[in-house]
């Protein structure tokens, strides 16, 4: 482990040493400026200079040198890293010298006899100030130019040729960072921008040579190896179109993320990432009402079941930002819980009241014990088995964990006065062809039934707190464990082949942060019994996703990397649906990306009886469990041989 206490003094001494050297150089330059000014004023004839001028100069030079050093220090001109010097430092130097000139003028007016300043010719003062300003500025910018020339020499002949797309502020920062970096063996050859006014101009010596239509031609002309997309605020449609054009060049393509994804908003080489599928979806990121979310989460006890999973861990991250009274991470997998707890403690320290608990949602005693002790106000229920093919082989586990776990959590929520209960559901619950999707549809039915039960109990005075139940339904999330994106990335890195189940299979996609923030916002809108449906844009063909990812990695599909079609897996269907025919859909007034499905009427007593029978059968490892599922979920359509 590194001892930071030993590093800090070293860094401090290093800074003091460099600042001291720079201050000495400034002192010398100030003295030389006055000497040069005197010599020029008297035509370089030292013998004709009046001794009184020499005496006054000997008095004034040390005072003025110390004064400018103090002013430069006040304006933090000894703190900068000079190989990155920019207009900001130039502006500070100007301010320091303006202050210097004003102070000298005021001092000469106040007490001419003491300072003797006005006895030097005005021309000497003017030239000394000009020479001093130029020399102190040149000293600092000289570091940058020396670094630039050394950097240019260090770039080898086999370096990567880079094209920057976007000649705005982000593009300029990217060019500057690459040019000034000592660790990147690359050369920025050209930039692209759709603004015709910019074409033909330069950024840091890099020519802006065309617009998006010119990308293939320019990439070939300049022998480009890598393209960097530097328009973080581009609309989704424009981003997709430009990246599609880039994919035809055979160049590796990378992206600079939006400012909200960067810690301090600055562009560095480490910020530049590979193209992700979200860049290719052709839609803008969803927007959420953050204030509405904070209103109902801040200072509340919030519990996340499955808190270490892909969705659960992101829920924990975003809940932590809303400053809850207590965040409870509840997960059966200790490693998952450990890592998200460690991450949040490292980020928030003592400012976040956090506890990670191990337990199963299937264990009634454990669930009741936790809820009785901590009395959560809000529960986000993300614990579930989600992998379709695995659950086809273990259907009883899907029922026990998904249906049984949800039922037990919902019962405990009412018993211990939880105010809001939000179920994480899936579009696979709509007209399911697999047991995982059918189990999640049963979970939705549990939520709606339990909401009606909670209302009835509250009306009868049996409970003091009315638990509001709701569910949120969305599709595939990018970057989750076992997601198609992760699989494709590994297959491309291994040189292929990339496996696609069917050439025509399509899916809805959304990033994990997008899905989670809408889940949290949906919880704020819940009045009871709603199934919220998230807008995920248009569905995307998985085959297209695979081909784009291969191209944007610098390879040619079916040539460099093969694509193999493996056939639909057990329980998998070609397309997912967001709604059942009977449900219908209405948008929420607050957010167009969140809609509400109309509840389907059902007999609660009959449903509870069927659910109890199903859970008992699952415990007994019944072979015909799917038949019982089909009795409850009328839209469930497994293969005939499975019934």
Coordinates of C-alpha atoms in Angstrom, one line a residue:
X1 CA 0.0 0.0 0.0
X2 CA 1.3 3.5 -0.9
X3 CA 2.0 5.8 2.1
X4 CA 0.4 9.1 0.9
X5 CA 2.0 10.9 3.8
X6 CA 5.4 10.4 2.3
X7 CA 4.3 11.5 -1.2
X8 CA 2.8 14.8 -0.2
X9 CA 6.0 16.5 1.2
X10 CA 7.9 15.4 -1.8
X11 CA 5.3 17.0 -4.1
X12 CA 5.3 20.1 -2.0
X13 CA 9.2 20.5 -2.1
X14 CA 9.1 19.9 -5.8
X15 CA 6.6 22.6 -6.4
X16 CA 8.5 25.1 -4.1
X17 CA 11.7 24.3 -6.0
X18 CA 10.2 25.0 -9.4
X19 CA 8.4 28.1 -8.2
X20 CA 11.6 29.5 -6.6
X21 CA 13.6 28.9 -9.9
X22 CA 10.8 30.7 -11.8
X23 CA 10.8 33.6 -9.4
X24 CA 14.6 34.0 -9.7
X25 CA 14.3 34.0 -13.5
X26 CA 11.5 36.6 -13.2
X27 CA 13.8 38.8 -11.1
X28 CA 16.7 38.4 -13.6
X29 CA 14.4 39.2 -16.5
X30 CA 13.1 42.3 -14.7
X31 CA 16.6 43.6 -14.1
X32 CA 17.6 42.9 -17.7
X33 CA 14.4 44.7 -18.9
X34 CA 15.5 47.9 -17.1
X35 CA 19.1 47.6 -18.3
X36 CA 17.9 47.1 -21.9
X37 CA 15.5 50.1 -21.6
X38 CA 18.3 52.3 -20.3
X39 CA 20.7 51.3 -23.0
X40 CA 18.2 51.8 -25.8
X41 CA 17.1 55.2 -24.4
X42 CA 20.8 56.3 -24.5
X43 CA 21.7 54.7 -27.8
X44 CA 23.7 51.9 -26.2
X45 CA 26.2 54.4 -24.9
X46 CA 26.6 53.6 -21.2
X47 CA 29.1 56.4 -20.7
X48 CA 26.5 59.1 -21.4
X49 CA 24.0 57.8 -18.9
X50 CA 23.7 60.2 -15.9
X51 CA 25.0 58.6 -12.7
X52 CA 21.8 59.7 -11.0
X53 CA 19.8 57.5 -13.4
X54 CA 22.1 54.6 -12.6
X55 CA 21.6 55.2 -8.9
X56 CA 17.8 55.4 -9.3
X57 CA 17.8 52.2 -11.4
X58 CA 19.7 50.4 -8.7
X59 CA 17.1 51.4 -6.2
X60 CA 14.0 50.8 -8.4
X61 CA 14.9 47.5 -10.1
X62 CA 14.9 45.3 -6.9
X63 CA 11.7 47.0 -5.7
X64 CA 9.9 46.5 -9.0
X65 CA 11.2 42.9 -9.4
X66 CA 9.9 41.9 -6.0
X67 CA 6.6 43.7 -6.8
X68 CA 6.0 41.8 -10.1
X69 CA 7.0 38.5 -8.4
X70 CA 4.4 39.2 -5.6
X71 CA 1.7 40.1 -8.2
X72 CA 2.5 37.0 -10.3
X73 CA 2.2 34.9 -7.1
X74 CA -1.1 36.5 -6.2
X75 CA -2.4 35.7 -9.7
X76 CA -1.2 32.1 -9.2
X77 CA 1.4 32.2 -12.0
X78 CA 3.7 29.9 -10.0
X79 CA 1.1 27.2 -9.6
X80 CA 0.5 26.3 -13.3
X81 CA 1.8 23.3 -15.2
X82 CA 3.7 25.1 -17.9
X83 CA 3.6 22.5 -20.6
X84 CA -0.2 23.0 -20.6
X85 CA -0.1 26.8 -20.5
X86 CA -3.0 28.5 -22.3
X87 CA -5.0 31.7 -22.7
X88 CA -6.0 31.5 -19.0
X89 CA -2.4 32.0 -18.0
X90 CA -1.8 34.7 -20.5
X91 CA -4.8 36.6 -19.1
X92 CA -3.4 36.3 -15.6
X93 CA 0.0 37.7 -16.7
X94 CA -1.8 40.7 -18.3
X95 CA -3.7 41.3 -15.1
X96 CA -0.5 41.2 -13.1
X97 CA 1.3 43.7 -15.3
X98 CA -1.7 46.0 -15.4
X99 CA -1.7 46.0 -11.6
X100 CA 2.1 46.6 -11.6
X101 CA 1.7 49.6 -13.9
X102 CA -1.0 51.1 -11.8
X103 CA 0.9 50.7 -8.6
X104 CA 4.1 52.2 -10.0
X105 CA 2.1 55.2 -11.4
X106 CA 0.3 55.8 -8.0
X107 CA 3.5 55.4 -6.1
X108 CA 5.3 58.0 -8.2
X109 CA 2.5 60.4 -7.8
X110 CA 2.2 60.0 -4.0
X111 CA 5.9 60.4 -3.1
X112 CA 8.2 61.3 -5.9
X113 CA 11.0 62.3 -3.5
X114 CA 11.1 59.0 -1.6
X115 CA 10.7 56.6 -4.5
X116 CA 12.6 58.6 -7.1
X117 CA 10.6 56.8 -9.7
X118 CA 9.8 59.8 -11.9
X119 CA 13.4 60.8 -12.2
X120 CA 13.9 57.9 -14.7
X121 CA 12.8 59.0 -18.2
X122 CA 9.2 58.0 -19.1
X123 CA 10.6 56.1 -22.2
X124 CA 12.7 53.9 -19.9
X125 CA 9.6 53.0 -17.8
X126 CA 7.5 52.2 -20.9
X127 CA 10.2 50.0 -22.5
X128 CA 11.0 48.3 -19.1
X129 CA 7.3 47.4 -18.7
X130 CA 7.0 46.2 -22.3
X131 CA 10.2 44.1 -22.1
X132 CA 9.2 42.7 -18.7
X133 CA 5.8 41.7 -19.9
X134 CA 7.1 40.1 -23.1
X135 CA 10.0 38.3 -21.3
X136 CA 7.9 36.9 -18.4
X137 CA 5.2 35.7 -20.9
X138 CA 7.8 34.2 -23.3
X139 CA 9.4 32.4 -20.3
X140 CA 6.2 30.6 -19.5
X141 CA 5.0 29.9 -23.0
X142 CA 8.5 28.7 -23.9
X143 CA 7.8 25.6 -21.7
X144 CA 4.8 24.7 -23.9
X145 CA 6.6 25.2 -27.2
X146 CA 9.6 23.2 -26.0
X147 CA 7.3 20.4 -25.0
X148 CA 5.4 20.6 -28.3
X149 CA 8.6 20.2 -30.3
X150 CA 9.9 17.4 -28.1
X151 CA 6.5 15.7 -28.4
X152 CA 6.5 16.1 -32.2
X153 CA 10.0 14.4 -32.3
X154 CA 8.8 11.6 -30.1
X155 CA 6.0 10.7 -32.5
X156 CA 7.3 7.8 -34.6
X157 CA 6.7 7.0 -38.2
X158 CA 4.4 4.1 -37.3
X159 CA 2.2 6.3 -35.2
X160 CA -1.6 6.3 -35.6
X161 CA -3.2 8.9 -37.8
X162 CA -6.2 10.4 -36.2
X163 CA -9.3 12.2 -37.5
X164 CA -11.3 14.4 -35.1
X165 CA -15.0 14.7 -35.8
X166 CA -16.3 18.0 -34.4
X167 CA -14.4 21.3 -34.4
X168 CA -16.1 22.7 -31.4
X169 CA -14.8 23.2 -27.9
X170 CA -14.6 19.4 -27.2
X171 CA -12.8 18.8 -30.5
X172 CA -10.3 21.5 -29.7
X173 CA -9.7 20.0 -26.2
X174 CA -9.2 16.6 -27.8
X175 CA -6.7 17.9 -30.3
X176 CA -4.8 19.8 -27.6
X177 CA -4.7 16.8 -25.3
X178 CA -3.4 14.4 -27.9
X179 CA -0.9 16.9 -29.2
X180 CA 0.5 17.7 -25.8
X181 CA 0.4 14.1 -24.3
X182 CA 3.8 12.4 -23.9
X183 CA 2.2 9.0 -23.8
X184 CA 0.2 8.9 -27.0
X185 CA 2.0 7.8 -30.2
X186 CA -0.4 9.4 -32.5
X187 CA -0.8 12.4 -34.9
X188 CA -4.0 14.4 -35.4
X189 CA -4.1 14.8 -39.2
X190 CA -7.4 16.6 -39.8
X191 CA -10.8 17.5 -38.3
X192 CA -14.3 17.3 -39.7
X193 CA -17.2 19.7 -39.0
X194 CA -20.6 20.2 -40.7
X195 CA -20.4 24.0 -40.2
X196 CA -19.3 25.4 -43.6
X197 CA -17.8 28.5 -41.9
X198 CA -15.2 26.3 -40.2
X199 CA -14.1 24.4 -43.2
X200 CA -10.7 25.6 -44.4
X201 CA -9.6 26.9 -41.0
X202 CA -7.3 25.3 -38.4
X203 CA -7.3 24.3 -34.8
X204 CA -3.8 24.2 -33.2
X205 CA -2.4 23.7 -36.7
X206 CA -4.9 20.9 -37.5
X207 CA -6.9 21.6 -40.7
X208 CA -10.7 21.4 -40.8
X209 CA -11.1 19.7 -44.2
X210 CA -14.8 18.8 -44.8
X211 CA -18.1 17.6 -43.4
X212 CA -19.7 14.3 -42.6
X213 CA -20.2 13.3 -46.2
X214 CA -16.5 13.7 -46.8
X215 CA -15.4 11.3 -44.0
X216 CA -14.7 8.1 -46.2
X217 CA -12.8 10.1 -48.9
X218 CA -10.7 12.1 -46.3
X219 CA -10.0 8.9 -44.2
X220 CA -8.5 7.4 -47.3
X221 CA -6.6 10.5 -48.4
X222 CA -5.0 11.1 -45.0
X223 CA -4.5 7.3 -44.3
X224 CA -6.5 7.6 -41.1
X225 CA -6.2 4.7 -38.6
X226 CA -8.5 6.1 -35.9
X227 CA -11.5 8.4 -35.8
X228 CA -12.5 10.2 -32.6
X229 CA -16.1 11.4 -32.4
X230 CA -15.9 14.7 -30.4
X231 CA -19.5 16.0 -30.4
X232 CA -20.8 14.9 -27.0
X233 CA -24.0 16.9 -27.2
X234 CA -24.9 15.6 -30.7
X235 CA -28.5 14.5 -31.1
X236 CA -29.1 10.8 -31.2
X237 CA -30.0 10.7 -34.9
X238 CA -27.0 12.7 -35.9
X239 CA -24.7 10.6 -33.8
X240 CA -26.0 7.4 -35.3
X241 CA -25.7 8.7 -38.9
X242 CA -22.1 9.9 -38.4
X243 CA -21.0 6.8 -36.7
X244 CA -22.6 4.7 -39.4
X245 CA -20.5 6.6 -42.0
X246 CA -17.4 6.1 -39.9
X247 CA -18.0 2.4 -39.8
X248 CA -17.6 2.2 -43.6
X249 CA -14.0 3.5 -43.4
X250 CA -12.5 0.4 -41.7
X251 CA -11.0 2.8 -39.1
X252 CA -11.2 2.2 -35.4
X253 CA -13.8 4.6 -33.9
X254 CA -13.8 6.0 -30.4
X255 CA -16.1 8.5 -28.7
X256 CA -15.7 11.3 -26.2
X257 CA -18.5 11.0 -23.7
X258 CA -20.9 13.7 -22.6
X259 CA -19.7 16.2 -20.0
X260 CA -22.1 14.7 -17.4
X261 CA -20.1 11.4 -17.8
X262 CA -16.8 13.1 -16.9
X263 CA -15.9 14.0 -13.4
X264 CA -14.7 17.6 -14.1
X265 CA -15.9 18.2 -17.6
X266 CA -12.4 18.2 -19.1
X267 CA -11.3 16.0 -22.0
X268 CA -8.4 13.7 -21.4
X269 CA -7.0 10.8 -23.3
X270 CA -8.4 8.5 -20.6
X271 CA -11.9 9.9 -21.2
X272 CA -12.0 8.8 -24.8
X273 CA -13.9 5.5 -24.9
X274 CA -14.8 2.9 -27.5
X275 CA -18.1 3.2 -29.3
X276 CA -21.0 1.7 -27.4
X277 CA -24.2 0.4 -28.7
X278 CA -26.1 3.3 -27.1
X279 CA -24.2 5.6 -29.6
X280 CA -25.8 3.6 -32.4
X281 CA -29.5 3.5 -31.3
X282 CA -30.3 6.8 -32.9
X283 CA -32.2 8.4 -30.0
X284 CA -31.4 11.0 -27.4
X285 CA -30.8 9.9 -23.7
X286 CA -33.9 9.9 -21.6
X287 CA -34.5 12.8 -19.2
X288 CA -35.7 12.4 -15.7
X289 CA -37.2 14.7 -13.1
X290 CA -34.4 14.4 -10.5
X291 CA -36.0 16.8 -8.1
X292 CA -39.2 14.6 -8.0
X293 CA -37.0 11.6 -7.2
X294 CA -35.2 13.4 -4.4
X295 CA -38.4 14.5 -2.9
X296 CA -39.5 11.0 -2.0
X297 CA -36.1 9.4 -1.3
X298 CA -34.1 12.0 0.6
X299 CA -34.1 11.2 4.4
X300 CA -36.0 8.0 3.9
X301 CA -34.9 4.4 4.7
X302 CA -34.6 2.7 1.3
X303 CA -34.1 -1.0 0.8
X304 CA -32.9 -2.6 -2.5
X305 CA -33.3 -6.3 -2.9
X306 CA -30.8 -7.9 -5.3
X307 CA -28.8 -4.7 -4.5
X308 CA -25.6 -6.2 -5.8
X309 CA -26.9 -7.1 -9.3
X310 CA -26.7 -5.0 -12.5
X311 CA -29.9 -3.1 -11.9
X312 CA -29.8 -3.3 -8.1
X313 CA -26.3 -1.9 -7.8
X314 CA -27.2 1.1 -10.1
X315 CA -30.3 1.7 -8.0
X316 CA -28.0 1.9 -5.0
X317 CA -25.7 4.3 -6.7
X318 CA -28.5 6.7 -7.7
X319 CA -30.3 6.4 -4.4
X320 CA -27.1 7.3 -2.6
X321 CA -26.9 10.5 -4.6
X322 CA -30.4 11.4 -3.3
X323 CA -29.1 11.3 0.3
X324 CA -31.4 8.7 2.0
X325 CA -31.6 8.3 5.8
X326 CA -30.4 4.7 5.4
X327 CA -29.6 2.6 2.3
X328 CA -30.1 -1.2 2.8
X329 CA -28.4 -3.4 0.3
X330 CA -30.0 -6.9 0.5
X331 CA -28.6 -9.7 -1.6
X332 CA -28.1 -13.4 -1.5
X333 CA -24.7 -13.2 -3.2
X334 CA -22.1 -11.9 -0.8
X335 CA -19.6 -10.9 -3.5
X336 CA -22.1 -8.7 -5.2
X337 CA -23.1 -7.0 -2.0
X338 CA -19.5 -6.6 -0.9
X339 CA -18.4 -4.8 -4.1
X340 CA -21.2 -2.3 -4.2
X341 CA -20.9 -1.6 -0.5
X342 CA -17.2 -1.0 -0.9
X343 CA -17.7 1.3 -3.9
X344 CA -20.3 3.5 -2.1
X345 CA -18.3 3.7 1.1
X346 CA -15.2 4.7 -0.8
X347 CA -17.2 7.5 -2.6
X348 CA -19.4 8.8 0.2
X349 CA -17.6 7.8 3.4
X350 CA -19.5 8.7 6.6
X351 CA -21.9 11.0 4.7
X352 CA -23.9 7.9 3.6
X353 CA -25.6 5.7 6.1
X354 CA -25.3 2.3 4.5
X355 CA -25.7 -1.3 5.5
X356 CA -25.2 -4.5 3.4
X357 CA -27.2 -7.5 4.5
X358 CA -27.0 -11.1 3.1
X359 CA -30.3 -13.0 2.8
X360 CA -32.8 -14.5 0.4
X361 CA -36.2 -13.0 -0.5
X362 CA -37.4 -16.6 -0.3
X363 CA -36.7 -16.8 3.4
X364 CA -39.7 -15.4 5.2
X365 CA -38.0 -15.2 8.7
X366 CA -35.0 -13.4 7.3
X367 CA -37.1 -10.9 5.4
X368 CA -39.4 -10.2 8.4
X369 CA -36.4 -9.8 10.7
X370 CA -34.8 -7.2 8.4
X371 CA -38.0 -5.2 7.8
X372 CA -38.9 -5.3 11.5
X373 CA -35.5 -4.0 12.6
X374 CA -34.9 -1.3 10.0
X375 CA -38.5 -0.4 9.0
X376 CA -37.8 0.8 5.4
X377 CA -40.0 3.5 3.9
X378 CA -39.3 2.3 0.3
X379 CA -38.4 -1.1 -1.2
X380 CA -37.1 -1.5 -4.8
X381 CA -37.5 -5.2 -5.5
X382 CA -34.8 -6.1 -8.0
X383 CA -34.0 -9.6 -6.8
X384 CA -34.8 -12.2 -9.5
X385 CA -33.6 -14.9 -11.7
X386 CA -33.5 -13.4 -15.2
X387 CA -31.6 -15.6 -17.6
X388 CA -34.1 -17.1 -20.0
X389 CA -32.3 -20.3 -21.1
X390 CA -31.2 -21.2 -17.6
X391 CA -34.7 -20.8 -16.2
X392 CA -36.1 -23.0 -18.9
X393 CA -33.9 -25.8 -17.5
X394 CA -34.8 -24.9 -13.9
X395 CA -38.4 -23.7 -14.0
X396 CA -39.1 -24.5 -10.3
X397 CA -36.3 -22.1 -9.2
X398 CA -37.7 -19.3 -11.3
X399 CA -41.1 -19.8 -9.6
X400 CA -39.6 -20.0 -6.1
X401 CA -37.3 -17.0 -6.4
X402 CA -39.3 -14.7 -8.7
X403 CA -42.9 -15.4 -7.7
X404 CA -42.4 -16.7 -4.2
X405 CA -39.8 -14.0 -3.4
X406 CA -42.0 -11.2 -4.6
X407 CA -45.0 -12.5 -2.7
X408 CA -43.1 -12.8 0.5
X409 CA -41.5 -9.4 0.2
X410 CA -44.9 -7.8 -0.6
X411 CA -46.6 -9.5 2.4
X412 CA -43.7 -8.3 4.7
X413 CA -44.0 -4.7 3.2
X414 CA -47.6 -4.5 4.3
X415 CA -46.9 -6.0 7.7
X416 CA -44.1 -3.6 8.6
X417 CA -45.5 -0.4 7.2
X418 CA -43.5 0.1 4.0
X419 CA -44.9 3.2 2.2
X420 CA -43.8 2.3 -1.4
X421 CA -42.9 -1.0 -3.0
X422 CA -41.6 -0.9 -6.6
X423 CA -41.1 -4.2 -8.6
X424 CA -38.5 -4.4 -11.4
X425 CA -40.3 -6.2 -14.2
X426 CA -39.5 -7.0 -17.8
X427 CA -41.0 -6.8 -21.3
X428 CA -40.6 -10.6 -21.4
X429 CA -43.6 -10.7 -19.1
X430 CA -45.8 -9.7 -22.1
X431 CA -47.2 -12.7 -23.9
X432 CA -44.3 -14.8 -22.5
X433 CA -42.9 -17.8 -24.3
X434 CA -40.5 -18.7 -21.5
X435 CA -40.9 -19.5 -17.8
X436 CA -38.8 -16.5 -16.7
X437 CA -41.1 -14.1 -18.5
X438 CA -44.2 -15.9 -17.2
X439 CA -42.9 -15.8 -13.7
X440 CA -42.4 -12.0 -14.0
X441 CA -45.9 -11.7 -15.3
X442 CA -47.1 -13.5 -12.1
X443 CA -45.0 -11.0 -10.1
X444 CA -46.8 -8.1 -11.7
X445 CA -50.2 -9.8 -10.9
X446 CA -48.9 -10.2 -7.3
X447 CA -48.2 -6.5 -7.1
X448 CA -51.6 -5.5 -8.4
X449 CA -53.4 -8.0 -6.1
X450 CA -51.4 -6.9 -3.0
X451 CA -52.1 -3.2 -3.8
X452 CA -55.8 -3.9 -3.7
X453 CA -55.3 -5.9 -0.5
X454 CA -53.3 -3.1 1.2
X455 CA -56.1 -0.6 0.3
X456 CA -58.8 -2.9 1.7
X457 CA -56.8 -3.5 4.9
X458 CA -56.2 0.3 5.3
X459 CA -59.9 1.1 4.8
X460 CA -60.8 -1.5 7.5
X461 CA -58.3 0.1 9.9
X462 CA -56.2 -3.1 10.0
X463 CA -53.0 -1.2 9.1
X464 CA -51.9 2.3 9.8
X465 CA -49.7 2.7 6.7
X466 CA -51.1 2.0 3.3
X467 CA -48.4 0.4 1.1
X468 CA -48.4 1.7 -2.5
X469 CA -47.4 -1.1 -4.9
X470 CA -46.3 -0.6 -8.5
X471 CA -44.2 -2.3 -11.1
X472 CA -41.9 -1.0 -13.8
X473 CA -41.5 -2.9 -17.1
X474 CA -38.6 -2.4 -19.5
X475 CA -36.5 -4.3 -22.0
X476 CA -32.8 -5.3 -22.4
X477 CA -30.3 -3.2 -20.5
X478 CA -26.9 -2.5 -22.0
X479 CA -23.9 -3.6 -19.9
X480 CA -25.7 -5.9 -17.5
X481 CA -24.2 -9.2 -16.6
X482 CA -24.6 -11.6 -19.4
X483 CA -26.0 -9.0 -21.8
X484 CA -25.5 -9.4 -25.6
X485 CA -23.2 -6.4 -25.6
X486 CA -20.7 -7.9 -23.2
X487 CA -20.8 -11.2 -25.1
X488 CA -20.1 -9.5 -28.5
X489 CA -17.3 -7.4 -27.0
X490 CA -15.5 -10.6 -25.7
X491 CA -16.1 -12.4 -29.0
X492 CA -14.7 -9.6 -31.1
X493 CA -11.7 -9.2 -28.7
X494 CA -11.1 -13.0 -29.2
X495 CA -11.1 -12.6 -33.0
X496 CA -14.6 -14.2 -33.4
X497 CA -16.8 -15.7 -34.3
X498 CA -19.7 -13.5 -33.1
X499 CA -22.8 -15.6 -32.4
X500 CA -26.3 -14.3 -33.2
X501 CA -29.3 -16.5 -32.5
X502 CA -31.3 -15.4 -35.5
X503 CA -30.7 -12.9 -38.3
X504 CA -34.2 -11.4 -37.7
X505 CA -34.2 -11.2 -33.9
X506 CA -35.0 -7.7 -32.6
X507 CA -34.8 -6.2 -29.1
X508 CA -35.5 -3.0 -27.2
X509 CA -32.4 -1.5 -25.6
X510 CA -31.7 1.0 -22.8
X511 CA -28.7 1.8 -20.6
X512 CA -28.7 0.7 -17.0
X513 CA -28.5 4.3 -15.7
X514 CA -31.4 5.3 -18.0
X515 CA -33.6 2.4 -16.9
X516 CA -32.9 2.9 -13.2
X517 CA -33.5 6.7 -13.1
X518 CA -36.9 6.1 -14.8
X519 CA -37.7 3.3 -12.4
X520 CA -37.0 5.7 -9.5
X521 CA -39.1 8.4 -11.1
X522 CA -42.0 5.9 -11.7
X523 CA -41.9 5.2 -8.0
X524 CA -42.6 8.8 -7.4
X525 CA -45.7 8.8 -9.6
X526 CA -47.2 5.6 -8.2
X527 CA -50.7 5.9 -6.8
X528 CA -51.2 2.1 -6.4
X529 CA -51.3 -0.9 -8.7
X530 CA -49.7 0.7 -11.8
X531 CA -47.5 -1.2 -14.3
X532 CA -45.3 1.6 -15.6
X533 CA -43.9 0.9 -19.1
X534 CA -40.7 2.7 -20.1
X535 CA -40.2 4.2 -23.6
X536 CA -37.1 2.5 -25.0
X537 CA -37.2 3.9 -28.5
X538 CA -37.4 1.7 -31.6
X539 CA -36.4 -1.9 -31.5
X540 CA -33.0 -2.8 -32.9
X541 CA -31.9 -5.9 -34.9
X542 CA -29.3 -7.8 -33.0
X543 CA -27.6 -8.7 -36.3
X544 CA -27.2 -5.0 -37.1
X545 CA -25.7 -4.4 -33.6
X546 CA -23.2 -7.2 -34.1
X547 CA -22.1 -5.9 -37.6
X548 CA -21.8 -2.3 -36.4
X549 CA -19.7 -3.3 -33.4
X550 CA -17.4 -5.3 -35.6
X551 CA -17.0 -2.4 -38.1
X552 CA -16.4 0.2 -35.3
X553 CA -13.7 -2.1 -33.9
X554 CA -11.8 -1.7 -37.2
X555 CA -12.8 -5.1 -38.7
X556 CA -15.0 -6.3 -41.6
X557 CA -17.9 -8.5 -40.8
X558 CA -17.8 -12.0 -42.4
X559 CA -14.2 -11.3 -43.6
X560 CA -12.1 -10.5 -40.5
X561 CA -14.6 -11.7 -38.0
X562 CA -17.3 -14.3 -38.9
X563 CA -20.9 -14.1 -37.7
X564 CA -22.6 -17.4 -36.9
X565 CA -26.3 -17.9 -36.5
X566 CA -27.0 -20.4 -33.7
X567 CA -30.8 -20.6 -33.7
X568 CA -33.2 -19.4 -31.0
X569 CA -32.5 -20.7 -27.5
X570 CA -35.2 -22.4 -25.4
X571 CA -38.0 -20.0 -24.5
X572 CA -36.6 -17.2 -26.8
X573 CA -38.7 -15.3 -29.3
X574 CA -37.9 -13.1 -32.3
X575 CA -39.3 -9.9 -30.8
X576 CA -40.4 -8.6 -27.4
X577 CA -43.6 -6.7 -26.8
X578 CA -44.3 -3.9 -24.3
X579 CA -48.0 -4.5 -23.8
X580 CA -50.7 -7.2 -23.9
X581 CA -53.7 -6.5 -26.1
X582 CA -56.0 -6.0 -23.2
X583 CA -53.8 -3.5 -21.4
X584 CA -53.7 -0.4 -23.5
X585 CA -51.4 2.5 -22.6
X586 CA -51.6 6.0 -21.4
X587 CA -48.7 8.5 -21.0
X588 CA -47.9 10.1 -17.6
X589 CA -48.4 13.8 -17.7
X590 CA -44.9 14.4 -16.1
X591 CA -42.7 12.4 -18.4
X592 CA -43.2 11.2 -22.0
X593 CA -40.8 8.3 -21.4
X594 CA -43.0 6.8 -18.8
X595 CA -46.4 5.3 -19.6
X596 CA -49.0 3.3 -17.6
X597 CA -50.5 0.0 -18.7
X598 CA -54.2 -0.4 -17.9
X599 CA -54.7 -3.2 -15.3
X600 CA -56.3 -6.4 -16.5
X601 CA -59.3 -7.4 -14.2
X602 CA -58.8 -10.6 -12.3
X603 CA -60.3 -12.5 -9.4
X604 CA -57.9 -12.0 -6.5
X605 CA -59.2 -15.0 -4.4
X606 CA -58.8 -17.3 -7.4
X607 CA -55.4 -15.9 -8.1
X608 CA -54.1 -16.4 -4.6
X609 CA -55.4 -20.0 -4.6
X610 CA -53.6 -20.7 -7.8
X611 CA -50.4 -18.9 -6.6
X612 CA -50.3 -21.0 -3.4
X613 CA -50.8 -24.2 -5.4
X614 CA -48.0 -23.1 -7.8
X615 CA -45.5 -22.3 -5.0
X616 CA -46.2 -25.6 -3.2
X617 CA -45.7 -27.4 -6.5
X618 CA -42.4 -25.6 -7.0
X619 CA -41.2 -26.6 -3.6
X620 CA -41.9 -30.2 -4.5
X621 CA -39.9 -29.9 -7.7
X622 CA -43.0 -30.8 -9.8
X623 CA -42.1 -31.8 -13.3
X624 CA -45.3 -30.3 -14.8
X625 CA -44.8 -26.8 -13.2
X626 CA -45.2 -25.1 -16.6
X627 CA -48.8 -26.4 -16.8
X628 CA -49.7 -24.7 -13.6
X629 CA -48.0 -21.5 -14.8
X630 CA -50.1 -21.6 -18.0
X631 CA -53.3 -21.7 -15.8
X632 CA -52.4 -18.4 -14.2
X633 CA -50.8 -16.6 -17.1
X634 CA -53.3 -17.1 -19.9
X635 CA -50.9 -15.5 -22.5
X636 CA -48.1 -17.9 -21.7
X637 CA -47.3 -20.0 -24.7
X638 CA -44.5 -22.5 -24.2
X639 CA -43.8 -25.3 -26.7
X640 CA -46.6 -27.9 -26.8
X641 CA -44.2 -30.7 -25.7
X642 CA -43.5 -28.8 -22.5
X643 CA -47.2 -28.9 -21.4

